[in-house]
PDB file of C-alpha atoms in Angstrom:
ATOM      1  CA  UNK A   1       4.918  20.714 -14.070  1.00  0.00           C
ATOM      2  CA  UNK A   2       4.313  16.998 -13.734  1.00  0.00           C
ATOM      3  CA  UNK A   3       3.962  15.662 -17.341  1.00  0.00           C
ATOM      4  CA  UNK A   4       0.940  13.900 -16.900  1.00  0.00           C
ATOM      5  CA  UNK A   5      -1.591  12.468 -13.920  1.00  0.00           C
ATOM      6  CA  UNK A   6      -3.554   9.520 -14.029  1.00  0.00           C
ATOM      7  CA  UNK A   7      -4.393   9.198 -18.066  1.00  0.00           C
ATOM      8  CA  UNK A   8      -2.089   9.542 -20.803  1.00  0.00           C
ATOM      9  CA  UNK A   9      -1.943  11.933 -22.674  1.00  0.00           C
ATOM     10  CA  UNK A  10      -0.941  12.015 -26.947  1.00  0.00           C
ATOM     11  CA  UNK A  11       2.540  13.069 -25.795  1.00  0.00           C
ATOM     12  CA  UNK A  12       3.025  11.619 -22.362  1.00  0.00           C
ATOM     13  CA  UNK A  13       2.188   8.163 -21.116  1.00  0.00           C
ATOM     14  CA  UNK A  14       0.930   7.755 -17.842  1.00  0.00           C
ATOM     15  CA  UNK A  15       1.410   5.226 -15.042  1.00  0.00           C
ATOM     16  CA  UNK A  16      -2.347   3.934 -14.887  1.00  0.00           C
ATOM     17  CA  UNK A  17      -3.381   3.827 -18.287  1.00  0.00           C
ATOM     18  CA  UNK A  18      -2.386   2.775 -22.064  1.00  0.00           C
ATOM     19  CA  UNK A  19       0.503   3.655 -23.712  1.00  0.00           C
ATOM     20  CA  UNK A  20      -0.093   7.168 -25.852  1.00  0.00           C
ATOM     21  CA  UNK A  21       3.135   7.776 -27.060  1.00  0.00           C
ATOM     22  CA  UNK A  22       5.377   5.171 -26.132  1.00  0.00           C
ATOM     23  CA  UNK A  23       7.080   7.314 -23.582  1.00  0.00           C
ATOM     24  CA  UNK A  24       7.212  10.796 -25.083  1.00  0.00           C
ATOM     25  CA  UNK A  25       6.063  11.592 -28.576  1.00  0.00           C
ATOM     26  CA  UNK A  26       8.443  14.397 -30.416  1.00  0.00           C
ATOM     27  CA  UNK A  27       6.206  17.094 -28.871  1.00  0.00           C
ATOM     28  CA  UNK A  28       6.822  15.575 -25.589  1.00  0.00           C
ATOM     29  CA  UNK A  29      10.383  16.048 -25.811  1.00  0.00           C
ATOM     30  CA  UNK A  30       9.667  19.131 -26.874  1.00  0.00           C
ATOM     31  CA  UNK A  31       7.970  20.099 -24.066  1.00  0.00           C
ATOM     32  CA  UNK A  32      10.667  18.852 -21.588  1.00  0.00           C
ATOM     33  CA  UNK A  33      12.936  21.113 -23.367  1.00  0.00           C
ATOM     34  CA  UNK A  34      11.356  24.001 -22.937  1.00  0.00           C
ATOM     35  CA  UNK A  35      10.467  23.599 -19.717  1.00  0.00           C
ATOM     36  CA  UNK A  36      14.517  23.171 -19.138  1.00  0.00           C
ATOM     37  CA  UNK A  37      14.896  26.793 -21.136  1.00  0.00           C
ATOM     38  CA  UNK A  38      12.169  28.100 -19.517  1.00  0.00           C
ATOM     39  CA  UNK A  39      13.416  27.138 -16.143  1.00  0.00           C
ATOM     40  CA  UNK A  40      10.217  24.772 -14.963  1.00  0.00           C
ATOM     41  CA  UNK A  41      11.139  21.573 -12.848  1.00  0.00           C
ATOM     42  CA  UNK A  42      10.300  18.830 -14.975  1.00  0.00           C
ATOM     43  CA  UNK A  43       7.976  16.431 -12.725  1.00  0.00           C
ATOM     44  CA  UNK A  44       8.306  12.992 -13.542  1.00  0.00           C
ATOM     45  CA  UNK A  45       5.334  11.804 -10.794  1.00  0.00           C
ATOM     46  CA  UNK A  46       2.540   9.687 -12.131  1.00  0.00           C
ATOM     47  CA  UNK A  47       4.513   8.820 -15.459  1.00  0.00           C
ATOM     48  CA  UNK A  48       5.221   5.578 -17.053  1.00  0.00           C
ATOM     49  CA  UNK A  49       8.952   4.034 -16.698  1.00  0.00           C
ATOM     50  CA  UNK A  50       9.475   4.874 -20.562  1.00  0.00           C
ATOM     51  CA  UNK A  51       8.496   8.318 -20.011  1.00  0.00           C
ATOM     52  CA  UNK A  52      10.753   9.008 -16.642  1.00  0.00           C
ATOM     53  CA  UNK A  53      13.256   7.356 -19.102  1.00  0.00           C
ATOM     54  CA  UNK A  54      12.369   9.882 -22.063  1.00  0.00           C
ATOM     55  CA  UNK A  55      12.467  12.589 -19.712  1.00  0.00           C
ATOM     56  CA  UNK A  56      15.493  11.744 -18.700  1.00  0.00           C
ATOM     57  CA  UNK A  57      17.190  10.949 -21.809  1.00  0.00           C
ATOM     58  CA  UNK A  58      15.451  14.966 -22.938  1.00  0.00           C
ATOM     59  CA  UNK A  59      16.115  16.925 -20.181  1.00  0.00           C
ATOM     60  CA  UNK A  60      19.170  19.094 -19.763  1.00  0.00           C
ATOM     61  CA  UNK A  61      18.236  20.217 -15.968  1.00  0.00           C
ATOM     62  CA  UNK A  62      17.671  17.601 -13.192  1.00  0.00           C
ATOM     63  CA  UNK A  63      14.433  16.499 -12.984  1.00  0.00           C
ATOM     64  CA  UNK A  64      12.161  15.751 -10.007  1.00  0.00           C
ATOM     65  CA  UNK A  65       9.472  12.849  -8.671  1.00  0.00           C
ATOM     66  CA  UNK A  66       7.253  15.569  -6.669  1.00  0.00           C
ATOM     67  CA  UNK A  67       5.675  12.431  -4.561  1.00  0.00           C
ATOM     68  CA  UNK A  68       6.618   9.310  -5.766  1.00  0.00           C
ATOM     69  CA  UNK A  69       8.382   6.232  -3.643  1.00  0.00           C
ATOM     70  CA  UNK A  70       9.942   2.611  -4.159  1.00  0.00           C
ATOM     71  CA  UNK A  71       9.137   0.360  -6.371  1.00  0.00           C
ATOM     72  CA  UNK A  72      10.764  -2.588  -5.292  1.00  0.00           C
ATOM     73  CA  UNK A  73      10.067  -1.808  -1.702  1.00  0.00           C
ATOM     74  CA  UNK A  74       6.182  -1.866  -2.430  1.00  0.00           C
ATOM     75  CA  UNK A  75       5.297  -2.345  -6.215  1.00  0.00           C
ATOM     76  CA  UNK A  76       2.891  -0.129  -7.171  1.00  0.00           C
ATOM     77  CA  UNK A  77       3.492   1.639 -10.596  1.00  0.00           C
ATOM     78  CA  UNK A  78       3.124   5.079  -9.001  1.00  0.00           C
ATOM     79  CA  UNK A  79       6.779   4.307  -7.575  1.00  0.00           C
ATOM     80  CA  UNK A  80       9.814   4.004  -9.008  1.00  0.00           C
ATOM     81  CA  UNK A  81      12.007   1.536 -10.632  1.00  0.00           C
ATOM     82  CA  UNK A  82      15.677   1.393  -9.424  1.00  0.00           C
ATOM     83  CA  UNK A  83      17.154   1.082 -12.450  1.00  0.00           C
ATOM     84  CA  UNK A  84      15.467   4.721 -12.938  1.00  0.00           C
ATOM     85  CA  UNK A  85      16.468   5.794  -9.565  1.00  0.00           C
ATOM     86  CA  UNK A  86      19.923   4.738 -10.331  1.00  0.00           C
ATOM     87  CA  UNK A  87      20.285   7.540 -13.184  1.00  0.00           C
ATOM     88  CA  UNK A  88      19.076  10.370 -10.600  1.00  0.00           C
ATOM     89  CA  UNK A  89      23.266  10.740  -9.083  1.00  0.00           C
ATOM     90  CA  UNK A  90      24.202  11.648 -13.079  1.00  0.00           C
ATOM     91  CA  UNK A  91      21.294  13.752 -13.931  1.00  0.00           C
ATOM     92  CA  UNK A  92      21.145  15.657 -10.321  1.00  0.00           C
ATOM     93  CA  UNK A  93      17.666  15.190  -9.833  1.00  0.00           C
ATOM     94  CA  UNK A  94      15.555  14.286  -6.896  1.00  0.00           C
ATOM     95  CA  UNK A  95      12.647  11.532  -5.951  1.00  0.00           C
ATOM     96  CA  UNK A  96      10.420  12.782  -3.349  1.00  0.00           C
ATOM     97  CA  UNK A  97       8.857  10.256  -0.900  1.00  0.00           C
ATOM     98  CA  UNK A  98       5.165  10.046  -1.021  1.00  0.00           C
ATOM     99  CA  UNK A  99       3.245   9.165   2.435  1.00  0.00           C
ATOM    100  CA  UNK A 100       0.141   7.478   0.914  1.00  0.00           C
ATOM    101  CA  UNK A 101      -0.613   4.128   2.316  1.00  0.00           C
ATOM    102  CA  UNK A 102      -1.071   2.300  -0.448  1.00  0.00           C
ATOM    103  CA  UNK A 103       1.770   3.295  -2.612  1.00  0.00           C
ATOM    104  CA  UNK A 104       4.175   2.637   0.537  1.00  0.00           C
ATOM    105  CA  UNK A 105       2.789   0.015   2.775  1.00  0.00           C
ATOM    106  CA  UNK A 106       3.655  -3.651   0.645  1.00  0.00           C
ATOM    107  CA  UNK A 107       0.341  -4.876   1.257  1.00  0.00           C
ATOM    108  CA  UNK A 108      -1.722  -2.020   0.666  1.00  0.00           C
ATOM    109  CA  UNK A 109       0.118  -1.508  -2.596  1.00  0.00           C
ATOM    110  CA  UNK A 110      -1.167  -4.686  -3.808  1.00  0.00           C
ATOM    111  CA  UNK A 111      -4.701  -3.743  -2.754  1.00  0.00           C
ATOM    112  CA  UNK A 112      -4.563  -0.673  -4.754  1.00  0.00           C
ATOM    113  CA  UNK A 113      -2.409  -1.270  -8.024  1.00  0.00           C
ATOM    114  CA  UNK A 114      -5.165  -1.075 -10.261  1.00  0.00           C
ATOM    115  CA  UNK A 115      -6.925   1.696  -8.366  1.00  0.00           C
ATOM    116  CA  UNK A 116      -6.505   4.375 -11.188  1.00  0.00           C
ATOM    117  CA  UNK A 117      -8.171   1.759 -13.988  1.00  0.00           C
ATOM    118  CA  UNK A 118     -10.902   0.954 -11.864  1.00  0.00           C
ATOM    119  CA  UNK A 119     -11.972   4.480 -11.102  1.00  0.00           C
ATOM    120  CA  UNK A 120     -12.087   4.886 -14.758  1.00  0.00           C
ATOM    121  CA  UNK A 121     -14.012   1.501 -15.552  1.00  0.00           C
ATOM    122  CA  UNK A 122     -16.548   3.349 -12.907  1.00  0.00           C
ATOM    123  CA  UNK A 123     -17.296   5.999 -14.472  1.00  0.00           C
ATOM    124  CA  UNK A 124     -17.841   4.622 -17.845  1.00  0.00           C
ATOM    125  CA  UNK A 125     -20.145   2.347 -15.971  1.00  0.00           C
ATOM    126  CA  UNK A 126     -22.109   4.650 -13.984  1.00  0.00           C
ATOM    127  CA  UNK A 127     -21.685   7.919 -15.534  1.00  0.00           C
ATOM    128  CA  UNK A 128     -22.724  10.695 -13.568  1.00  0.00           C
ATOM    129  CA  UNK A 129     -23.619   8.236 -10.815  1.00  0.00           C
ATOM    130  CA  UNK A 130     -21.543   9.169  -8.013  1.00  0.00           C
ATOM    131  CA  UNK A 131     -23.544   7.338  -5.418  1.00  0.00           C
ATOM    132  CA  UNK A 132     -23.124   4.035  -7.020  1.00  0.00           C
ATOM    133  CA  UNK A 133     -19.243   4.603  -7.356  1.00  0.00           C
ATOM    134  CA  UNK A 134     -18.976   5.177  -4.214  1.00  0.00           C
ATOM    135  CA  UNK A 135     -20.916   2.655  -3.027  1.00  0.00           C
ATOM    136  CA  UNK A 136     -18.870  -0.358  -5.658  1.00  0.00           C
ATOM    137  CA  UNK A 137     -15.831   0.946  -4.609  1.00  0.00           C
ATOM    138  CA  UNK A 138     -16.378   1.326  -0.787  1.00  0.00           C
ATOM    139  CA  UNK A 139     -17.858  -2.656  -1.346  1.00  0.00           C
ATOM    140  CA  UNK A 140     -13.886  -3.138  -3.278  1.00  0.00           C
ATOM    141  CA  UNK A 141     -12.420  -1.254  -0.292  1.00  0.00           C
ATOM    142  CA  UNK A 142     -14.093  -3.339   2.064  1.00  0.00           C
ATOM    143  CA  UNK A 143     -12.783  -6.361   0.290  1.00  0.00           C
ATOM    144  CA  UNK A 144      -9.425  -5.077  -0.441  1.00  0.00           C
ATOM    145  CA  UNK A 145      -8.555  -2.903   2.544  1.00  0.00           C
ATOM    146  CA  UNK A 146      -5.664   0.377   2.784  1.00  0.00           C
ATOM    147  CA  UNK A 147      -3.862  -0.948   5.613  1.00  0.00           C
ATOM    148  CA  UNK A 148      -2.162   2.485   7.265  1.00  0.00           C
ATOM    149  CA  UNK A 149       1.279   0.895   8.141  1.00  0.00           C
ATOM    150  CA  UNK A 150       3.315   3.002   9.631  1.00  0.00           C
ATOM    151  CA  UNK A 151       6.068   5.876   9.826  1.00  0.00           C
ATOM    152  CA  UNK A 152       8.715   3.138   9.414  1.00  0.00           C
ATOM    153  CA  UNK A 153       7.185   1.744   6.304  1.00  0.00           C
ATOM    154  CA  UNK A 154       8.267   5.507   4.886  1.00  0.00           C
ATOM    155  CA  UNK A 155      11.668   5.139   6.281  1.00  0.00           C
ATOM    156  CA  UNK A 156      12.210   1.771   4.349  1.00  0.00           C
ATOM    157  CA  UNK A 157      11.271   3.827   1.470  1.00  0.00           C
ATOM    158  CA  UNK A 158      14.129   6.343   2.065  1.00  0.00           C
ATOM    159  CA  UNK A 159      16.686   3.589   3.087  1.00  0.00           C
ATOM    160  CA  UNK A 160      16.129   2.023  -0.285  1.00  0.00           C
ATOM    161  CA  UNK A 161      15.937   4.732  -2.417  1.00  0.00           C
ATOM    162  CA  UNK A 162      18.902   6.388  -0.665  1.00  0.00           C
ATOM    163  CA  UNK A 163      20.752   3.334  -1.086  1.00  0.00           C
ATOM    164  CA  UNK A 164      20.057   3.468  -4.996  1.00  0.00           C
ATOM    165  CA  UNK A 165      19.940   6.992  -5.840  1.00  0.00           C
ATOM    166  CA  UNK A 166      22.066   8.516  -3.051  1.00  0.00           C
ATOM    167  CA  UNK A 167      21.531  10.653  -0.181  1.00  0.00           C
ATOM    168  CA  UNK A 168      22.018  13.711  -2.714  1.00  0.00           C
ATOM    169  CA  UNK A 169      18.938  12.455  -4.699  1.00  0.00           C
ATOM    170  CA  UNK A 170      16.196  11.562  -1.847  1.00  0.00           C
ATOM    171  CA  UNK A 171      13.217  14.475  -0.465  1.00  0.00           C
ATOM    172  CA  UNK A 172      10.175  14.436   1.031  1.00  0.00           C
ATOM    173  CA  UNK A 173       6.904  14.685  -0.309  1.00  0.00           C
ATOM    174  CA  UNK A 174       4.644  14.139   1.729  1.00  0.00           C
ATOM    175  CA  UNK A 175       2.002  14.657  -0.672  1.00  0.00           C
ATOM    176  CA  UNK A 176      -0.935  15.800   2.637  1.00  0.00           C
ATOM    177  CA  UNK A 177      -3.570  17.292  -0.143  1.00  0.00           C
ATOM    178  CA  UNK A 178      -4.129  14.518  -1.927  1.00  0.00           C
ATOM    179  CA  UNK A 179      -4.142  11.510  -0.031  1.00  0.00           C
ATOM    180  CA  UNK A 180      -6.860   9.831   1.972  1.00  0.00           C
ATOM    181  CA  UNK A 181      -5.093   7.068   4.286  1.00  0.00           C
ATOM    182  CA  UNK A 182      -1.921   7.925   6.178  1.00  0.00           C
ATOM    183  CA  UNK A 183       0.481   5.894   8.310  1.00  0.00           C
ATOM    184  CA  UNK A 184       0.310   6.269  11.864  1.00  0.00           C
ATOM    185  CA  UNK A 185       3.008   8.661  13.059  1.00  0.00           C
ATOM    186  CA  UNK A 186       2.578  10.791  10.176  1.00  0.00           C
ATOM    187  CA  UNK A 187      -0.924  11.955  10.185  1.00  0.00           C
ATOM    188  CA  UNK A 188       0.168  15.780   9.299  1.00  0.00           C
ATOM    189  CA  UNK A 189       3.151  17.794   8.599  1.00  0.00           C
ATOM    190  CA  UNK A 190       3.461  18.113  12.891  1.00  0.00           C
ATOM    191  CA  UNK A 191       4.356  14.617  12.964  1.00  0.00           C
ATOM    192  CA  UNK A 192       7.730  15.377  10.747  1.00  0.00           C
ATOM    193  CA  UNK A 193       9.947  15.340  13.875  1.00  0.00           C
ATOM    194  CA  UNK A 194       8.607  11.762  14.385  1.00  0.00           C
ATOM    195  CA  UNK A 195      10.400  11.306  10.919  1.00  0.00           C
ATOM    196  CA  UNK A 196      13.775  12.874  11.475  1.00  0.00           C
ATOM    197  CA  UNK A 197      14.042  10.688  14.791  1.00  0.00           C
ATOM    198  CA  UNK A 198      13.040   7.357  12.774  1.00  0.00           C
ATOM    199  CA  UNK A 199      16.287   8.577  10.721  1.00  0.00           C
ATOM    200  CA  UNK A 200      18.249   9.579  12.875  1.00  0.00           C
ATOM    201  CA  UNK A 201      17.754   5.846  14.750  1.00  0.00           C
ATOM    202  CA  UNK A 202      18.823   4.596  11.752  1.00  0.00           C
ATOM    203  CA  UNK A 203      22.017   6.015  11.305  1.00  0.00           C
ATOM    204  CA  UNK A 204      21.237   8.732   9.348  1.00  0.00           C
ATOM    205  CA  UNK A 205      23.223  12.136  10.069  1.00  0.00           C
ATOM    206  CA  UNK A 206      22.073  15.617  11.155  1.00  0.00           C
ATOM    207  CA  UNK A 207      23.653  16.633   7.057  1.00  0.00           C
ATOM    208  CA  UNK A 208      21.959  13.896   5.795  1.00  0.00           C
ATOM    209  CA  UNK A 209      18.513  14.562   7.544  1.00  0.00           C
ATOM    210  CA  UNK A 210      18.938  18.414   6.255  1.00  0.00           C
ATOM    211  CA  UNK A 211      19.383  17.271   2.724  1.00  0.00           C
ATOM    212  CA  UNK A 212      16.700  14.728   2.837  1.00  0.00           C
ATOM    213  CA  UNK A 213      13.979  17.400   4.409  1.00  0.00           C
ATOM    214  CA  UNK A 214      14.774  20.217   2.030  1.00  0.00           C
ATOM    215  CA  UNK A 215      18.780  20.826   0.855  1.00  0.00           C
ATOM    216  CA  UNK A 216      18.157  18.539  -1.992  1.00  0.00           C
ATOM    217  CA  UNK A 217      15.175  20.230  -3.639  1.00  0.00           C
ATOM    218  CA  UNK A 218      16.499  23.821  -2.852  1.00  0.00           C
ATOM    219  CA  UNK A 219      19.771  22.325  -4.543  1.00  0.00           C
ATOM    220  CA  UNK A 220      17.763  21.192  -7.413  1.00  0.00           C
ATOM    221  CA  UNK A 221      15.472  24.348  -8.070  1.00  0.00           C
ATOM    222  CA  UNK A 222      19.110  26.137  -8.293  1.00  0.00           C
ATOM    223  CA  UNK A 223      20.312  23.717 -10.759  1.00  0.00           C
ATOM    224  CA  UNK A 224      16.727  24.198 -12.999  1.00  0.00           C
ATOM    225  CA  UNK A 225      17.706  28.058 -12.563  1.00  0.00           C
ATOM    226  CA  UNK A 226      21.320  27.758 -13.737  1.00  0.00           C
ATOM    227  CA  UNK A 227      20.252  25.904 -16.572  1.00  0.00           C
ATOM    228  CA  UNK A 228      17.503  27.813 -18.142  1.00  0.00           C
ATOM    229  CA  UNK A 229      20.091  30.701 -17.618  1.00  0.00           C
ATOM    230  CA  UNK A 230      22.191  29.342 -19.751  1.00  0.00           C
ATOM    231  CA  UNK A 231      20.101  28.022 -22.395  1.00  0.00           C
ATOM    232  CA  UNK A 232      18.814  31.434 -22.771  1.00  0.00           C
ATOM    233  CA  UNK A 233      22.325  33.288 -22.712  1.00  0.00           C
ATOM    234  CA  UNK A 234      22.934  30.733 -25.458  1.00  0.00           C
ATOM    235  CA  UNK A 235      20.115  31.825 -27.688  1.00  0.00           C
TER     236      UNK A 235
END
C-alpha cells in the first residue's frame, strides 16, 4: 500500500502538497506497523522525504518505492533523495525506477515540478469545469513542454541510484498505467529488451540485470513475508 498519492493525508504527508503530519503522525506509524505484521509492502512512492524517513525509521520489513526515480539526477520531488536511498542497503528495501518523462528527463522535470499543485489550484478554480482545465493546462503544456528523452535518460537513473543504494536495492517500475509521455525506446513493456541491452552496454552483468528486472522485488516480498511471520509467531 503506498501511504499516500498526491495530497496529504492527517497521518501521511505527501510529496505535492502541505505538510499534514510532519512526516507520520502516531497513527501513521501505526499503520506502517501493521502493515509489517500484517505482511503488506510498505510503499513509500509519492511521499514526502520526512515521511520515507518516518517510514523508515517505523518499519521492521524493507520497504519499497513502487515507481519512483532520482532525485539528484532530475529533481522532481516525486524522486528520491540520496541520502534516503543511501538507508535502502540497511533496511533491505527496494526503489523502483519510474519511466515518466517528466520525473526522469532533467528538463522535463523542471517543467513539471509543480504539476500536482497546479492541478489542484484548477480545480478550485474551475470546479466541475473540465473543459477549461484542460484547455489552461494544455495552454501551460504548450508553454512548458514534456520533452520524451529517452531510454538512456532511465539508465542514468539506475546508474545513480545503483551507485547509492546498491545493485541489491534498484527495480523497475515502469509505472505504463499511469503515465502519459514516455521516452523513446520504451514506449511499452516490449521495449524492455531495449533496456537490458542499454545495461548491459554499460557494464552491467547478466546477475545484475536479473536482480534489477525482478530478483530484488521477489527478494523483498520474501523478506515482508518472513517478517510478518515472525511478528505474528511473536504475539
Amino acid at each position: 500500500m503506498t501511504l499516500t498519492h498526491s495530497d496529504s493525508l492527517d497521518w501521511a504527508d505527501s510529496c505535492s502538497d502541505v505538510s499534514k503530519a510532519g512526516g507520520l503522525s502516531e497513527f501513521g506509524v501505526a499503520v506502517v506497523q501493521e502493515m509489517n505484521r500484517l505482511g503488506m509492502m510498505v510503499d513509500i512512492s509519492h511521499v514526502s522525504p520526512e515521511t520515507m524517513q518516518a517510514a523508515l525509521d517505523a518499519s521492521s520489513a524493507p520497504v519499497i518505492f513502487s515507481h519512483s526515480s532520482s532525485r539528484s539526477v532530475a529533481d522532481h520531488p516525486r524522486n528520491i533523495p540520496d541520502d534516503i536511498l543511501a538507508q535502502l542497503s540497511a533496511n533491505g528495501g527496494i526503489a523502483m525506477v519510474n519511466f515518466y518523462s517528466g520525473f526522469v528527463v532533467p528538463e522535463s522535470a523542471k517543467n513539471t515540478r509543480t504539476m500536482f499543485e497546479q492541478t489542484r489550484q484548477l480545480r478550485e478554480k474551475y470546479g466541475d469545469d473540465s473543459e477549461a482545465i484542460r484547455r489552461e493546462s494544455a495552454a501551460f503544456r504548450a508553454k512548458y513542454p514534456i520533452l520524451r528523452g529517452s531510454v538512456q535518460d532511465v539508465a542514468n537513473h539506475v546508474d545513480r541510484m545503483v551507485e547509492v543504494a546498491g545493485i541489491d536495492h534498484v527495480g523497475i517500475g515502469g509505472d505504463f498505467d499511469g503515465i502519459g509521455v514516455v521516452p523513446r525506446q520504451l514506449e511499452d513493456v516490449s521495449m524492455y529488451p531495449v533496456l537490458t541491452q542499454v545495461l548491459l552496454d554499460r557494464g552491467y552483468s547478466e546477475q545484475d540485470i536479473h536482480k534489477i528486472m525482478s530478483a530484488n522485488i521477489m527478494r523483498v516480498m520474501r523478506q515482508v513475508e518472513a517478517v510478518a511471520q515472525e511478528l505474528q509467531a511473536a504475539e
